[in-house]
Coordinates of C-alpha atoms in Angstrom, one line a residue:
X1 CA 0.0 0.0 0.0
X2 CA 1.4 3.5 -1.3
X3 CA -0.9 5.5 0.8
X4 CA -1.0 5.1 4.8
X5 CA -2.5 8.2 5.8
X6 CA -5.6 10.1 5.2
X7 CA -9.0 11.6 5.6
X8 CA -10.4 8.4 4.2
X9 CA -9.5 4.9 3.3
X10 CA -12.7 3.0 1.9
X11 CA -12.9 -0.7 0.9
X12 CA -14.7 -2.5 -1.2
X13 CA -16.0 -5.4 0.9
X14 CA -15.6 -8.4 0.6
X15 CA -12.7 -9.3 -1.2
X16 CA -11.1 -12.5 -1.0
X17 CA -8.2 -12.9 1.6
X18 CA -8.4 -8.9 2.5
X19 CA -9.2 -8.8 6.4
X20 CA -10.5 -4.5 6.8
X21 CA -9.1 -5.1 10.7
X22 CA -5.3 -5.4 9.2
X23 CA -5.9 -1.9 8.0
X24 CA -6.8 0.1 11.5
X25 CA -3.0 0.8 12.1
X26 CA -2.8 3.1 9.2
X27 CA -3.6 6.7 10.1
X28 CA -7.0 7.7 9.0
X29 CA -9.8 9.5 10.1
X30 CA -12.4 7.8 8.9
X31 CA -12.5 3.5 7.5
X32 CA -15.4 2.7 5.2
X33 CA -16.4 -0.5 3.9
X34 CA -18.4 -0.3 0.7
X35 CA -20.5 -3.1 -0.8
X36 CA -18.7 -4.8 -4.0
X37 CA -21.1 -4.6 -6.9
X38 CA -21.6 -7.1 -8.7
X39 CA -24.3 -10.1 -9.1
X40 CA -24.4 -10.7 -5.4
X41 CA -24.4 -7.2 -4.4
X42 CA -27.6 -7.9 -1.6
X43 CA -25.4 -10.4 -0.5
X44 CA -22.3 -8.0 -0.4
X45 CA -24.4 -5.5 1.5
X46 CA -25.5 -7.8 4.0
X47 CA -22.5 -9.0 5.1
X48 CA -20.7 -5.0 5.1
X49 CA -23.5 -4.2 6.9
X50 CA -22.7 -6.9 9.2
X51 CA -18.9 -5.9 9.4
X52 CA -20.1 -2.5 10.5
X53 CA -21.9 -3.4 13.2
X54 CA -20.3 -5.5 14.7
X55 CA -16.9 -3.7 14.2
X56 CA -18.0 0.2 15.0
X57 CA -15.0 1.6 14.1
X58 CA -16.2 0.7 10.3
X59 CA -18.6 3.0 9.0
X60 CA -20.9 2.0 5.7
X61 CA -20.5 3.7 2.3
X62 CA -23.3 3.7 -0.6
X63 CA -23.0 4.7 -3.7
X64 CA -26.3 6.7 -3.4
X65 CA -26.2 8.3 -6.9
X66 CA -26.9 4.8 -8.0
X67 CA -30.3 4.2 -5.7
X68 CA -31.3 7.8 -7.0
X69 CA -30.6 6.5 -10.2
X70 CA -28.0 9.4 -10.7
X71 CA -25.0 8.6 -13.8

């Protein structure tokens, strides 16, 4: 990883072997986990959502231009 230190680091979630809890030593404000879209996207949400909760220093990100139907 080039980048350790920000405002924001955001993941897409999940990702095969990629644990979001290896990445609260970097020096961010703010860690968002963003649902992967693809095919199982209601799936994807669920289990971010999940994450989230159960791990509150995670916060959820939407892309909400898409549920507004925004390009």
């Amino acid at each position: 990883m080039l980048i350790t230190k920000g405002d924001e680091l955001k993941i897409v979630y999940p990702q095969d072997g990629l644990d979001p809890s290896n990445f609260l030593d970097l020096d961010f404000e703010v860690f968002s986990l963003q649902p992967m879209d693809n095919p199982e996207y209601k799936n994807n949400l669920k289990q971010s959502l999940h994450y989230c909760r159960t791990h509150p220093e995670w916060r959820l990100s939407l892309q909400t231009h898409k549920y507004l139907q925004v390009p």
